[in-house]
Short mmCIF file of C-alpha atoms in Angstrom, two decimals:
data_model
loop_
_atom_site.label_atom_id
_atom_site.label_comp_id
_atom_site.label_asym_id
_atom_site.label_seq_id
_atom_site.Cartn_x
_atom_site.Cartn_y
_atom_site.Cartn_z
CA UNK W 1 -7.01 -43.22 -42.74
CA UNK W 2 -4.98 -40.25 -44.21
CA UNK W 3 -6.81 -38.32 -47.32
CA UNK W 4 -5.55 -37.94 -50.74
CA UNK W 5 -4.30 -34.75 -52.38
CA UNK W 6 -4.22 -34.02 -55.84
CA UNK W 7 -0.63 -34.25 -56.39
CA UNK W 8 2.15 -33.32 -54.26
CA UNK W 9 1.71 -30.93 -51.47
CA UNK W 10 4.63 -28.38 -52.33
CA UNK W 11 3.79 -25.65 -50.21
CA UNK W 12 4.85 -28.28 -47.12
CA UNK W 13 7.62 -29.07 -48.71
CA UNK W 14 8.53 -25.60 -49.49
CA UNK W 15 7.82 -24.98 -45.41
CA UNK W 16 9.68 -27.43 -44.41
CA UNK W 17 13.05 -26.42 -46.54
CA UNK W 18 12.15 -22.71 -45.21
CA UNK W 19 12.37 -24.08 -41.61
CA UNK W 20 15.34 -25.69 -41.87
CA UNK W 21 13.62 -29.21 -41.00
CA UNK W 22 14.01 -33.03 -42.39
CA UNK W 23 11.14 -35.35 -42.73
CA UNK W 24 12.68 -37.00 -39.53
CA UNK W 25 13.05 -34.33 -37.28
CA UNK W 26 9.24 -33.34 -38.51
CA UNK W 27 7.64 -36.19 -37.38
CA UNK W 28 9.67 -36.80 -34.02
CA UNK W 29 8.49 -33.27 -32.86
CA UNK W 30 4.81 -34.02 -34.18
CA UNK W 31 4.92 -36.98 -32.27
CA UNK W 32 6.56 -34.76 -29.18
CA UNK W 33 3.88 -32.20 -29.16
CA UNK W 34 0.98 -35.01 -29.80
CA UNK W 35 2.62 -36.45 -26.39
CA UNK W 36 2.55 -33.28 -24.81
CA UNK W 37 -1.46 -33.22 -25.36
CA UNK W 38 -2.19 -37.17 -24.46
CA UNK W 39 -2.11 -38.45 -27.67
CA UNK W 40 0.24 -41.60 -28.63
CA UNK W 41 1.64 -40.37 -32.31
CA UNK W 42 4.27 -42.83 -34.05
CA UNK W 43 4.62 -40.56 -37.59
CA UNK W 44 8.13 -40.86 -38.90
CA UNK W 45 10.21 -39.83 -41.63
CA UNK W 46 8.05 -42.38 -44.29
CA UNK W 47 4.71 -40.29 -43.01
CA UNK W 48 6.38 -37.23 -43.74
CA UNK W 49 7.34 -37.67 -47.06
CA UNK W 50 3.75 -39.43 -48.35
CA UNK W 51 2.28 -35.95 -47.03
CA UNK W 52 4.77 -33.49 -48.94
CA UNK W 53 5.25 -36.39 -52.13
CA UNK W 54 1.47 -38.07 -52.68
CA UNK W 55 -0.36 -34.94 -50.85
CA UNK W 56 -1.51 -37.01 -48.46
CA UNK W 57 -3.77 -35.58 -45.07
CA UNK W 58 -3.12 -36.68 -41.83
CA UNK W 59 -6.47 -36.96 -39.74
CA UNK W 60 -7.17 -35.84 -36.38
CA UNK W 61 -4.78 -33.23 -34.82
CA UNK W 62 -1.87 -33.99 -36.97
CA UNK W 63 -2.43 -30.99 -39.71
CA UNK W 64 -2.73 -28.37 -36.47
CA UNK W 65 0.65 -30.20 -34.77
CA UNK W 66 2.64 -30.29 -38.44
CA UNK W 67 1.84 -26.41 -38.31
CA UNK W 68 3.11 -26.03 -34.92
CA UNK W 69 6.32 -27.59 -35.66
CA UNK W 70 6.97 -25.54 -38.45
CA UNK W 71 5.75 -22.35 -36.62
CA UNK W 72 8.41 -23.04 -33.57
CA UNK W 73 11.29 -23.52 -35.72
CA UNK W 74 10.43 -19.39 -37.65
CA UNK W 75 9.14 -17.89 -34.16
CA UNK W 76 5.65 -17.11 -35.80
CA UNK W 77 2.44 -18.62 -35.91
CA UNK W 78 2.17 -21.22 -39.49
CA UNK W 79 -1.58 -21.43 -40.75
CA UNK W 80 -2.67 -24.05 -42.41
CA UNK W 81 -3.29 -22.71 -45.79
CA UNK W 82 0.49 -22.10 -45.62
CA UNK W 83 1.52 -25.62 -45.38
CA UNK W 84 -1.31 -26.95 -48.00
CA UNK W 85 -3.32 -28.81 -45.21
CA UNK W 86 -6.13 -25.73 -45.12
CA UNK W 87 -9.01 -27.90 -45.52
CA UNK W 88 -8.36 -29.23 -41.98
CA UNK W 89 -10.85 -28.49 -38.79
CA UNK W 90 -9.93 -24.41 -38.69
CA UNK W 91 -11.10 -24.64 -35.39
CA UNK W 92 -7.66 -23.94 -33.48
CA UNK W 93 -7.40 -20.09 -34.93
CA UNK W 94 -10.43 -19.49 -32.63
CA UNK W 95 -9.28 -16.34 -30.34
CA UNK W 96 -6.13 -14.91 -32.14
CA UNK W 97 -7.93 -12.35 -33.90
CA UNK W 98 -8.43 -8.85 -32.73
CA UNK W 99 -11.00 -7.16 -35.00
CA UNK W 100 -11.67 -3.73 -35.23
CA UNK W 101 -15.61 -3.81 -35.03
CA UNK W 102 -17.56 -4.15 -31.90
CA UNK W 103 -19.86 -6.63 -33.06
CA UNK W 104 -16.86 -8.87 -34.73
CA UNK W 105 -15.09 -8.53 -31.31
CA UNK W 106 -17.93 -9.83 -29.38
CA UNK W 107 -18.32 -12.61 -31.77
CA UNK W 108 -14.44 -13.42 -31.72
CA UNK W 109 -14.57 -13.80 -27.75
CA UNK W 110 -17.71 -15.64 -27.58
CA UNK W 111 -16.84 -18.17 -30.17
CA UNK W 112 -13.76 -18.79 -27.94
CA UNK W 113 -15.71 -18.92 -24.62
CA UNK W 114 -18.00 -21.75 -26.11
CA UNK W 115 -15.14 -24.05 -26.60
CA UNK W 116 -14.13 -26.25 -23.70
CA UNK W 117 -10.09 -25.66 -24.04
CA UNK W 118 -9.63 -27.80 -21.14
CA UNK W 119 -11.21 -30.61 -22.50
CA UNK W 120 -10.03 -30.77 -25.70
CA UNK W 121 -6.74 -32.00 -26.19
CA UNK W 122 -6.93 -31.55 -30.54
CA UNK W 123 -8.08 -28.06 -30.18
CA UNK W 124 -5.24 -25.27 -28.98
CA UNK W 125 -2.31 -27.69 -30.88
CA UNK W 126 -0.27 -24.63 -31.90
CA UNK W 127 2.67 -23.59 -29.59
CA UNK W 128 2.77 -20.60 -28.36
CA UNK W 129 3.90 -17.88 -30.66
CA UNK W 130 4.69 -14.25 -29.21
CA UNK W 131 4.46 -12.59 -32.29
CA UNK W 132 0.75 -13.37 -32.13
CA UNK W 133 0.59 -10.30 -29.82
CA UNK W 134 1.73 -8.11 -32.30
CA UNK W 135 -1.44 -7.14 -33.97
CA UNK W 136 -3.52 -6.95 -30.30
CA UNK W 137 -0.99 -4.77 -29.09
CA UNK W 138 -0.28 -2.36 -31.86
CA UNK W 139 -3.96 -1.93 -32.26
CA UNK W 140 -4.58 -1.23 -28.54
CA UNK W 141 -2.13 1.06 -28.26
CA UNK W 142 -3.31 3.18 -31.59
CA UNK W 143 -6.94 2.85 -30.43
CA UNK W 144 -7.38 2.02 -27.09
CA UNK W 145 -11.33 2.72 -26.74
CA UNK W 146 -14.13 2.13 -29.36
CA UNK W 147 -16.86 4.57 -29.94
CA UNK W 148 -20.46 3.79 -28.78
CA UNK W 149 -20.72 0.07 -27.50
CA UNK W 150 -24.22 0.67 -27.20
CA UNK W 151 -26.95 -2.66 -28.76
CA UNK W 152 -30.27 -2.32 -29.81
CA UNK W 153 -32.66 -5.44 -29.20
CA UNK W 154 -32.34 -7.79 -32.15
CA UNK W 155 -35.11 -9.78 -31.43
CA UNK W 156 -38.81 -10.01 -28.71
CA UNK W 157 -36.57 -12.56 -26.93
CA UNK W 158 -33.49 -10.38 -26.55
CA UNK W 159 -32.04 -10.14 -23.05
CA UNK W 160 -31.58 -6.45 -21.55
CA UNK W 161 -28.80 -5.77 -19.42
CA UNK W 162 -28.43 -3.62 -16.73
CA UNK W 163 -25.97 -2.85 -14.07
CA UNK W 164 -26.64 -5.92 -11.59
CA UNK W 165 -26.20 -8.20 -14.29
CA UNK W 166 -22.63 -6.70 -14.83
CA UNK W 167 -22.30 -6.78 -11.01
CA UNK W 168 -22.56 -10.33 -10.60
CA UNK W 169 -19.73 -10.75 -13.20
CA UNK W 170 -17.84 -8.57 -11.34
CA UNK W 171 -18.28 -10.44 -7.77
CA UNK W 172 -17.49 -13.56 -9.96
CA UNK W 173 -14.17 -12.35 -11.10
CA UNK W 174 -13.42 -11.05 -7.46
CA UNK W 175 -14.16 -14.99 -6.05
CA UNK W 176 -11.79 -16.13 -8.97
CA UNK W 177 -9.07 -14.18 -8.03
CA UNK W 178 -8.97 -15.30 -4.55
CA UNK W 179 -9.07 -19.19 -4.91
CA UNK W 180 -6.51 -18.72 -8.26
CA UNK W 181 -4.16 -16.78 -5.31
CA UNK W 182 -5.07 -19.49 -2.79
CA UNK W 183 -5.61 -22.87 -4.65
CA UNK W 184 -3.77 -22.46 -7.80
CA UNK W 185 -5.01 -21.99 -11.59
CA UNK W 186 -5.35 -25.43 -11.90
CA UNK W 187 -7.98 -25.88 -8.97
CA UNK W 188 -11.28 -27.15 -10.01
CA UNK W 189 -13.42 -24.37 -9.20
CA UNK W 190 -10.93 -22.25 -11.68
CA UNK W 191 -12.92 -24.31 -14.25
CA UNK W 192 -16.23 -22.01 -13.44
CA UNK W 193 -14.24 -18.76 -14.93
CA UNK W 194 -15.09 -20.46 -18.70
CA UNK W 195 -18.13 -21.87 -17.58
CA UNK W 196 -19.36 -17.94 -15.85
CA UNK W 197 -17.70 -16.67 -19.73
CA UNK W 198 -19.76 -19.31 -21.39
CA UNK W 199 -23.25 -19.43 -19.53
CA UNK W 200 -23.72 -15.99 -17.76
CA UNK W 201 -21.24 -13.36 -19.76
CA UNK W 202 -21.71 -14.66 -23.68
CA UNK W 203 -25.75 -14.55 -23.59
CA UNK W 204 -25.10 -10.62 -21.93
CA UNK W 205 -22.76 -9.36 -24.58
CA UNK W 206 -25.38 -10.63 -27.26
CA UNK W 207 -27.69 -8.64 -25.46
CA UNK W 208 -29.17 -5.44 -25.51
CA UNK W 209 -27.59 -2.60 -23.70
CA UNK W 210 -27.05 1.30 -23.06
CA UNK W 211 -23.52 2.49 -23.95
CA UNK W 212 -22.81 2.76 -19.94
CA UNK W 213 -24.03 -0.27 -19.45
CA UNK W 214 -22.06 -1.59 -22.41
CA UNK W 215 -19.08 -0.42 -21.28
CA UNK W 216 -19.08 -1.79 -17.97
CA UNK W 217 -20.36 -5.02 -19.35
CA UNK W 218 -17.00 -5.06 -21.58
CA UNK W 219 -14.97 -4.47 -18.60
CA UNK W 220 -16.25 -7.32 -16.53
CA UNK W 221 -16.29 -9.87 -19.35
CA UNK W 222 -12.42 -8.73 -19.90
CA UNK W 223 -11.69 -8.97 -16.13
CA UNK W 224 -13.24 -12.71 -16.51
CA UNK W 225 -11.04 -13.44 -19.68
CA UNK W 226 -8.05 -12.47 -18.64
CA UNK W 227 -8.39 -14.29 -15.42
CA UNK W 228 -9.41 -17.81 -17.50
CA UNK W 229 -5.84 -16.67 -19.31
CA UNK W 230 -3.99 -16.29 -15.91
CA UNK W 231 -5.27 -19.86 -14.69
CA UNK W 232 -4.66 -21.70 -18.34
CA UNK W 233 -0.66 -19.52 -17.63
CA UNK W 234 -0.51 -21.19 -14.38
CA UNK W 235 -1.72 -24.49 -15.30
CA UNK W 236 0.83 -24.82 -18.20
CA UNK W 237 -1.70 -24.20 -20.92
CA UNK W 238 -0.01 -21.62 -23.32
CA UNK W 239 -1.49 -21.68 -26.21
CA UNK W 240 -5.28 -20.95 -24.23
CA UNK W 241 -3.80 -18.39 -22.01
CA UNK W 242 -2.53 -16.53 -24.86
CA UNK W 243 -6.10 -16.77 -27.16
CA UNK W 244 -7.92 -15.67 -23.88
CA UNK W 245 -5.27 -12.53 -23.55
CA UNK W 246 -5.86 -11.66 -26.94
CA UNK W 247 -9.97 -11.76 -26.49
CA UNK W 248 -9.59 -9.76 -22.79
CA UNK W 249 -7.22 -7.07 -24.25
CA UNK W 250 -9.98 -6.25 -27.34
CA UNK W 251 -12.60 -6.41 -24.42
CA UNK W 252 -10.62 -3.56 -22.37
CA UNK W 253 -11.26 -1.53 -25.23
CA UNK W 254 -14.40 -1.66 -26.10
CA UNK W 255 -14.75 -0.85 -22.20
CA UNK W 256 -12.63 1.86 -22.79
CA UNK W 257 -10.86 0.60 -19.72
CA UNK W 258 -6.58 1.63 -20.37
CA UNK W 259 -5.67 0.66 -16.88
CA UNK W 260 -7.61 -2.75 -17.55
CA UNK W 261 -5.77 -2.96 -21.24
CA UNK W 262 -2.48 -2.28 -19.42
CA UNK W 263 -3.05 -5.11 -17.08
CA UNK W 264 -3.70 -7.74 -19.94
CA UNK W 265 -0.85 -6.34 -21.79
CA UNK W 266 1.33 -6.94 -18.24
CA UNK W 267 -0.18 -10.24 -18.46
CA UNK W 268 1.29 -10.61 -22.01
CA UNK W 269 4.35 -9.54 -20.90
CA UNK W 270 5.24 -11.92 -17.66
CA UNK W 271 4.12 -14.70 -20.14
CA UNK W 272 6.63 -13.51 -22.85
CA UNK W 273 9.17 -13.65 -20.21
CA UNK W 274 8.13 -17.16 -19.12
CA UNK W 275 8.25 -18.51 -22.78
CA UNK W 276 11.53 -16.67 -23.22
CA UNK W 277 10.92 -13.50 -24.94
CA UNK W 278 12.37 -10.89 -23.28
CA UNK W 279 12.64 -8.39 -25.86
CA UNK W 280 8.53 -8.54 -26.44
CA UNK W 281 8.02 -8.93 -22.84
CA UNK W 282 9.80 -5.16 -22.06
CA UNK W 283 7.60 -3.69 -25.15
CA UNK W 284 4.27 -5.22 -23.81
CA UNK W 285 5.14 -3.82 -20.46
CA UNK W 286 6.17 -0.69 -21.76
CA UNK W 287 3.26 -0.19 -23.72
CA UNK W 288 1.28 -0.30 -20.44
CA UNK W 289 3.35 2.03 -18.74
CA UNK W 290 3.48 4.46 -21.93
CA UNK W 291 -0.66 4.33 -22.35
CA UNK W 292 -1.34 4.63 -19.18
CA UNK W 293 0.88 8.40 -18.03
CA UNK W 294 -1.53 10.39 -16.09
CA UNK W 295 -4.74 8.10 -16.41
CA UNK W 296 -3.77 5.14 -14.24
CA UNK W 297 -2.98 5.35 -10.56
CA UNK W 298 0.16 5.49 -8.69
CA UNK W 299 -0.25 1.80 -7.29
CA UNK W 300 -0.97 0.65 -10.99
CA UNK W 301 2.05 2.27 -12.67
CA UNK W 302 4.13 0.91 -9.91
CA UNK W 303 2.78 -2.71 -11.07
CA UNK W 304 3.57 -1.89 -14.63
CA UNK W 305 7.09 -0.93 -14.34
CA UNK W 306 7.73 -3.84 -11.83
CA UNK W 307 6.63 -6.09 -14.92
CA UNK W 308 8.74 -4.26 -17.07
CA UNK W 309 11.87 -4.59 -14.82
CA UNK W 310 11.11 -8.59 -14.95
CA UNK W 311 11.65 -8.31 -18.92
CA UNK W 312 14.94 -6.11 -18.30
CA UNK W 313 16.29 -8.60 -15.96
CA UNK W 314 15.54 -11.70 -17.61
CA UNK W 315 16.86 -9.73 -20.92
CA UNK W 316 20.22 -9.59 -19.18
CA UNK W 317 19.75 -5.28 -18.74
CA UNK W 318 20.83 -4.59 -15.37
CA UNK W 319 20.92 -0.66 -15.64
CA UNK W 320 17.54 -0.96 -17.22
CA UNK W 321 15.88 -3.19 -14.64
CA UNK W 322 17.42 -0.79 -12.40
CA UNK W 323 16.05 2.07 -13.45
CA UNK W 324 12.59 0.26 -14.01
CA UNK W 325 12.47 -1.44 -9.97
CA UNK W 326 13.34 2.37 -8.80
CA UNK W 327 10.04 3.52 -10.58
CA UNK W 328 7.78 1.04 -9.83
CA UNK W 329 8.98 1.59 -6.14
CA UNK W 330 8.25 5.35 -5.99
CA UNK W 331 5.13 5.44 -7.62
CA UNK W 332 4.24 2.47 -4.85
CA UNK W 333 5.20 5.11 -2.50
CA UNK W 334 2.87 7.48 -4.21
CA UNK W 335 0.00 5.49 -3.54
CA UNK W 336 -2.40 6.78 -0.60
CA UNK W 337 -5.54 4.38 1.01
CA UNK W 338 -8.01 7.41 -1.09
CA UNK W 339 -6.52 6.01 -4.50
CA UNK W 340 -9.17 4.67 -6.59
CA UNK W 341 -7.37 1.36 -7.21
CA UNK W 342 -9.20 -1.43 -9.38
CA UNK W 343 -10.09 -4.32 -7.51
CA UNK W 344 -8.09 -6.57 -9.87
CA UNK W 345 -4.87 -4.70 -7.93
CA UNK W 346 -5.37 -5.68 -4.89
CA UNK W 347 -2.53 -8.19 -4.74
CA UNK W 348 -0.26 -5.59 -5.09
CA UNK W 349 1.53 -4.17 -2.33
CA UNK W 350 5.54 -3.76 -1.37
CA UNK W 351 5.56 -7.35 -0.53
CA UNK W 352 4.93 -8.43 -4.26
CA UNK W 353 7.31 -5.77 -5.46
CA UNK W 354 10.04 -7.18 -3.38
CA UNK W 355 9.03 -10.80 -4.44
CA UNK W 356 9.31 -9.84 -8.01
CA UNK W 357 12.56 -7.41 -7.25
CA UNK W 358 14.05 -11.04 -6.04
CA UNK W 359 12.92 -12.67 -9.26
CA UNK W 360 15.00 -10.16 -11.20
CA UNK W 361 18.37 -10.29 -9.02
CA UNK W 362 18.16 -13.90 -9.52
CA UNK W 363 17.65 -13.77 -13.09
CA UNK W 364 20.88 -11.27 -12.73
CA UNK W 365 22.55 -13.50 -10.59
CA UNK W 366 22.88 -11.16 -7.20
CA UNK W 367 22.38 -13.96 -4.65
CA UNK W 368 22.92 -10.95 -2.08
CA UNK W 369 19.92 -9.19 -3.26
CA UNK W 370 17.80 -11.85 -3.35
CA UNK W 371 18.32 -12.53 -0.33
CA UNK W 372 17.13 -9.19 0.85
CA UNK W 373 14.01 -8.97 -0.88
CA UNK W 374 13.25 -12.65 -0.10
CA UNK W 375 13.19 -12.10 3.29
CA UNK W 376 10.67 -9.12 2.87
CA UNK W 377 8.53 -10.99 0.43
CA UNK W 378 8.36 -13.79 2.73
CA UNK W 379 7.12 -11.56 5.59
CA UNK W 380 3.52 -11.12 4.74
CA UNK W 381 1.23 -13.75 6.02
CA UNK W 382 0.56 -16.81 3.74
CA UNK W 383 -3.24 -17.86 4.18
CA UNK W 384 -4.30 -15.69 1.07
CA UNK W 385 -1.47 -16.35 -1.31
CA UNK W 386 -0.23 -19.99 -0.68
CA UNK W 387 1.31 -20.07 -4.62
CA UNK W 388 3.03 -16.87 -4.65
CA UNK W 389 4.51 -18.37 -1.02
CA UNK W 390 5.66 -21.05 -2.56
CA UNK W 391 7.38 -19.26 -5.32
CA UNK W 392 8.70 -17.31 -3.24
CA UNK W 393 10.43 -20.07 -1.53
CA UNK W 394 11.62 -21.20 -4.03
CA UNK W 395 13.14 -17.98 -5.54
CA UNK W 396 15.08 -17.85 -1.91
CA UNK W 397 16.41 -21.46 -2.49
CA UNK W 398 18.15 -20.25 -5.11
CA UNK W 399 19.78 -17.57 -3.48
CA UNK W 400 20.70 -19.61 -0.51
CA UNK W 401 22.24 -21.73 -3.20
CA UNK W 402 24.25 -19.51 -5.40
CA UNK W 403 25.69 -17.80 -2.13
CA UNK W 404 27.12 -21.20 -0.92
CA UNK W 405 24.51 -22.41 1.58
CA UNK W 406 23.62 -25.87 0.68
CA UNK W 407 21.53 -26.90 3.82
CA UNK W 408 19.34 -23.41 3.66
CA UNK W 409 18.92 -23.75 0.07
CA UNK W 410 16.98 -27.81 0.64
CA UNK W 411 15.21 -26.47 3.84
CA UNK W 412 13.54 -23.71 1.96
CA UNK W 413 13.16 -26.41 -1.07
CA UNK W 414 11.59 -28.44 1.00
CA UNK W 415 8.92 -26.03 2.50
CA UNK W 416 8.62 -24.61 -0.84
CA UNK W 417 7.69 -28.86 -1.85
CA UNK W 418 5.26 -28.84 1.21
CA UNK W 419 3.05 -25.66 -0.41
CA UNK W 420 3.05 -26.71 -4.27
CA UNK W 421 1.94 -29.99 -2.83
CA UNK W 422 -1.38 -28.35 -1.74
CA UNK W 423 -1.89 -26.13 -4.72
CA UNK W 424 -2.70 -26.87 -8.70
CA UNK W 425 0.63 -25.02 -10.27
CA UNK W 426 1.97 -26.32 -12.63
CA UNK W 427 3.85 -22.86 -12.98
CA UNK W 428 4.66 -23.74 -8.84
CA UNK W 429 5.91 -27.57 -10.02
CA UNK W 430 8.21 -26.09 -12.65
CA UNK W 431 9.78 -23.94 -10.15
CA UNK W 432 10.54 -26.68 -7.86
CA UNK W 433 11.62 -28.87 -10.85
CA UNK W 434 14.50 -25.89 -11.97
CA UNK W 435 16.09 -25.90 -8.12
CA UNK W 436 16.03 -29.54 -8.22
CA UNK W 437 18.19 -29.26 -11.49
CA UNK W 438 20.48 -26.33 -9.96
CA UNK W 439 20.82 -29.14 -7.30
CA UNK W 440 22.22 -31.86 -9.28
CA UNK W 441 25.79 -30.85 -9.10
CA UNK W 442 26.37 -31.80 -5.18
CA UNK W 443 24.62 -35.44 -6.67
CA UNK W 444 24.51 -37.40 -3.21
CA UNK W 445 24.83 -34.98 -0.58
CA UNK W 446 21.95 -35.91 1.87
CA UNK W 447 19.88 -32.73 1.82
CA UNK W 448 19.69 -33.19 -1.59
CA UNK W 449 18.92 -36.23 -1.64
CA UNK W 450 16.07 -35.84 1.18
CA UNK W 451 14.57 -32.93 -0.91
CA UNK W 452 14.05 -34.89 -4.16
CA UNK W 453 12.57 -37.93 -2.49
CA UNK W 454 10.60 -35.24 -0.63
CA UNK W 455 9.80 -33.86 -4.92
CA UNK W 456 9.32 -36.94 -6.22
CA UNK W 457 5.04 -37.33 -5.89
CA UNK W 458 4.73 -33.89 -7.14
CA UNK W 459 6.72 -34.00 -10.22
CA UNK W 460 5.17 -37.71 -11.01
CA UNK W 461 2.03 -35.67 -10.55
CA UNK W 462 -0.21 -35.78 -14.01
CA UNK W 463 -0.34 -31.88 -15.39
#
């Protein structure tokens, strides 16, 4: 049963005015985003108005939901102190903060690690708000190392850490990588990137260590964190993608790792673009570019401006994306087999730059440019990178379509169908699921109609 307040609850109502939302429209997007997470919600506009008029509590995940309503409709994150409901669970602002001390950092990623986000379908209830970046980033990019990381034993039964405990994390993180690539972030051994942050990488960090080893240590942990981020991106899971982003950008620092900050921050940035947010996603890319002049190598600035030409071109900036593409292509060519590359880079090659130079001419609409990256994208062997295959396909689908070419547009659907069908993407679904919508206008045709029967287990597929 709900719990009383004392009195109305006018700092809801005072919310809810500010957002420009009735007691109505409240409740049918609690009830949405409750749906969204498995639960069966049926608040309506009565429930609404006994919380803002009698003060009354709504148990469970309600309180964390009510604030993510409100915090879609302003494009900022709502707490719940704001909206009087602050003696809920707090639980769900686990992993937004970015603290300036070492010791506060390591607590702030830890706590987060110890939470099974996966399982718990009242815990990350808050949409995704970019403007949660703000802090991370400004603070990265004003101090992007910490002093001495170095910890003293705190106790007889302290652990001490050495380099061989922070390579394990780091052949971890390398496995990870290749099944996300191969499987998809949704796979089920992607679910042993928390478990490695929870078990093996938390009880290190509260360890004892030199400031080499501490540094190093940092840098793994932050390789593992952002990785947990990329998988909860692919699998649809904002809200934990962007707390884990958050944690593995404060962990770059403390490593004093830029080209490893710039990489979360790219991170940021193709997820800002995904959600939307153009505008933030060109400054988080930038601000990897900016950090990173002369420290970073060639290969990695080329991957840094290719992000930031994604954010031009989905921001509608042709000249800009442009300019950004030409970059990230001649730094590529740069690049020499000496380099010392990070392993986290070594995706990254001309065939990804064309297969994200296609993304942006179809977000321009320049079917005949797609078309010509596709086919170079398309050219490098698929046996290591079976989702970014299938996206690929489907990014030349589109093409095929906007130039006219019905048939070639549902025969690369269709193989694009074939390889999210053996992944766990729900990034991969929702790719199929936007050609099948470009596809509704020629309604019967018989390619068409072959291609969504050919759609129809994997978009009935639960997320």
């Amino acid at each position: 049963m709900p719990r009383e307040h004392r009195g109305p609850n006018e700092k809801l109502g005072t919310m809810l005015a500010l957002a420009g939302m009735s007691n109505a429209g409240l409740a049918r997007r609690v009830n949405d985003l409750g749906a969204q997470r498995g639960l069966t919600l049926r608040y309506d506009k009565t429930s609404v108005a006994r919380w803002v008029a009698k003060g009354m509590v709504p148990q469970g995940a309600a309180p964390h939901l009510i604030a993510a309503a409100i915090g879609s409709k302003l494009g900022r994150p709502v707490p719940l102190h704001e909206i009087g409901l602050a003696d809920a669970d707090p639980t769900p602002e686990v992993g937004l903060a970015f603290p300036r001390d070492v010791g506060e950092a390591v607590k702030s990623a830890t706590d987060l690690w110890r939470l099974d986000l996966a399982g718990r379908r009242d815990f990350l209830t808050g949409s995704f708000a970019v403007t949660a970046y703000a802090t991370p980033a400004s603070r990265w990019l004003i101090t992007p190392a910490d002093g001495s990381v170095a910890r003293e034993p705190t106790g007889p039964g302290a652990v001490r850490v050495g380099h061989s405990d922070v390579t394990k994390l780091r052949e971890a993180a390398d496995d990870a990588r290749r099944w996300d690539s191969k499987y998809g972030g949704g796979d089920w051994r992607s679910g042993m990137v928390p478990e490695c942050l929870r078990v093996e990488a938390a009880p290190l960090l509260l360890g004892s260590y030199s400031d080499d080893v501490g540094r190093a240590l940092f840098g793994a942990t932050a390789e593992l964190t952002r990785l947990a981020g990329w998988m909860a991106f692919d699998t649809g899971q904002q809200e934990a993608a962007q707390r884990y982003y958050i944690q593995a950008l404060r962990l770059a620092r403390a490593a004093a790792d830029l080209p490893l900050g710039g990489y979360v921050l790219a991170s940021m940035s193709l997820q800002a673009i995904y959600r939307g947010f153009a505008d933030e996603g060109v400054d988080l890319a930038q601000a990897a570019v900016e950090r990173n002049r002369g420290l970073a190598t060639a290969r990695t600035l080329s991957f840094f401006h290719m992000v930031e030409a994604r954010a031009h071109a989905k921001a509608g900036d042709a000249a800009a994306c442009a300019a950004a593409l030409s970059a990230a292509e001649s730094w590529l060519e740069r690049s020499r087999d000496g380099d010392q590359d990070p392993a986290w880079l070594g995706f990254y090659s001309y065939d990804r730059l064309a297969a994200d130079a296609a993304e942006c001419y179809r977000d321009l609409r320049v079917p005949r440019q797609v078309r010509r990256f596709t086919e170079t994208a398309l050219a490098r062997p698929t046996e290591d990178f079976v989702r970014s295959h299938g996206l690929r396909l489907v990014v030349s689908a589109v093409a095929e379509l906007e130039s006219g070419n019905l048939d070639a547009a549902c025969a690369a659907g269709a193989r694009a169908v074939e390889v999210a069908g053996r992944i766990s993407s729900a990034r991969t679904t929702e790719y199929v699921r936007d050609l099948l919508h470009r596809l509704e206008r020629y309604g019967n045709e018989p390619c068409v109609v072959e291609l969504r029967e050919r759609a129809r287990p994997l978009l009935a597929a639960p997320a």
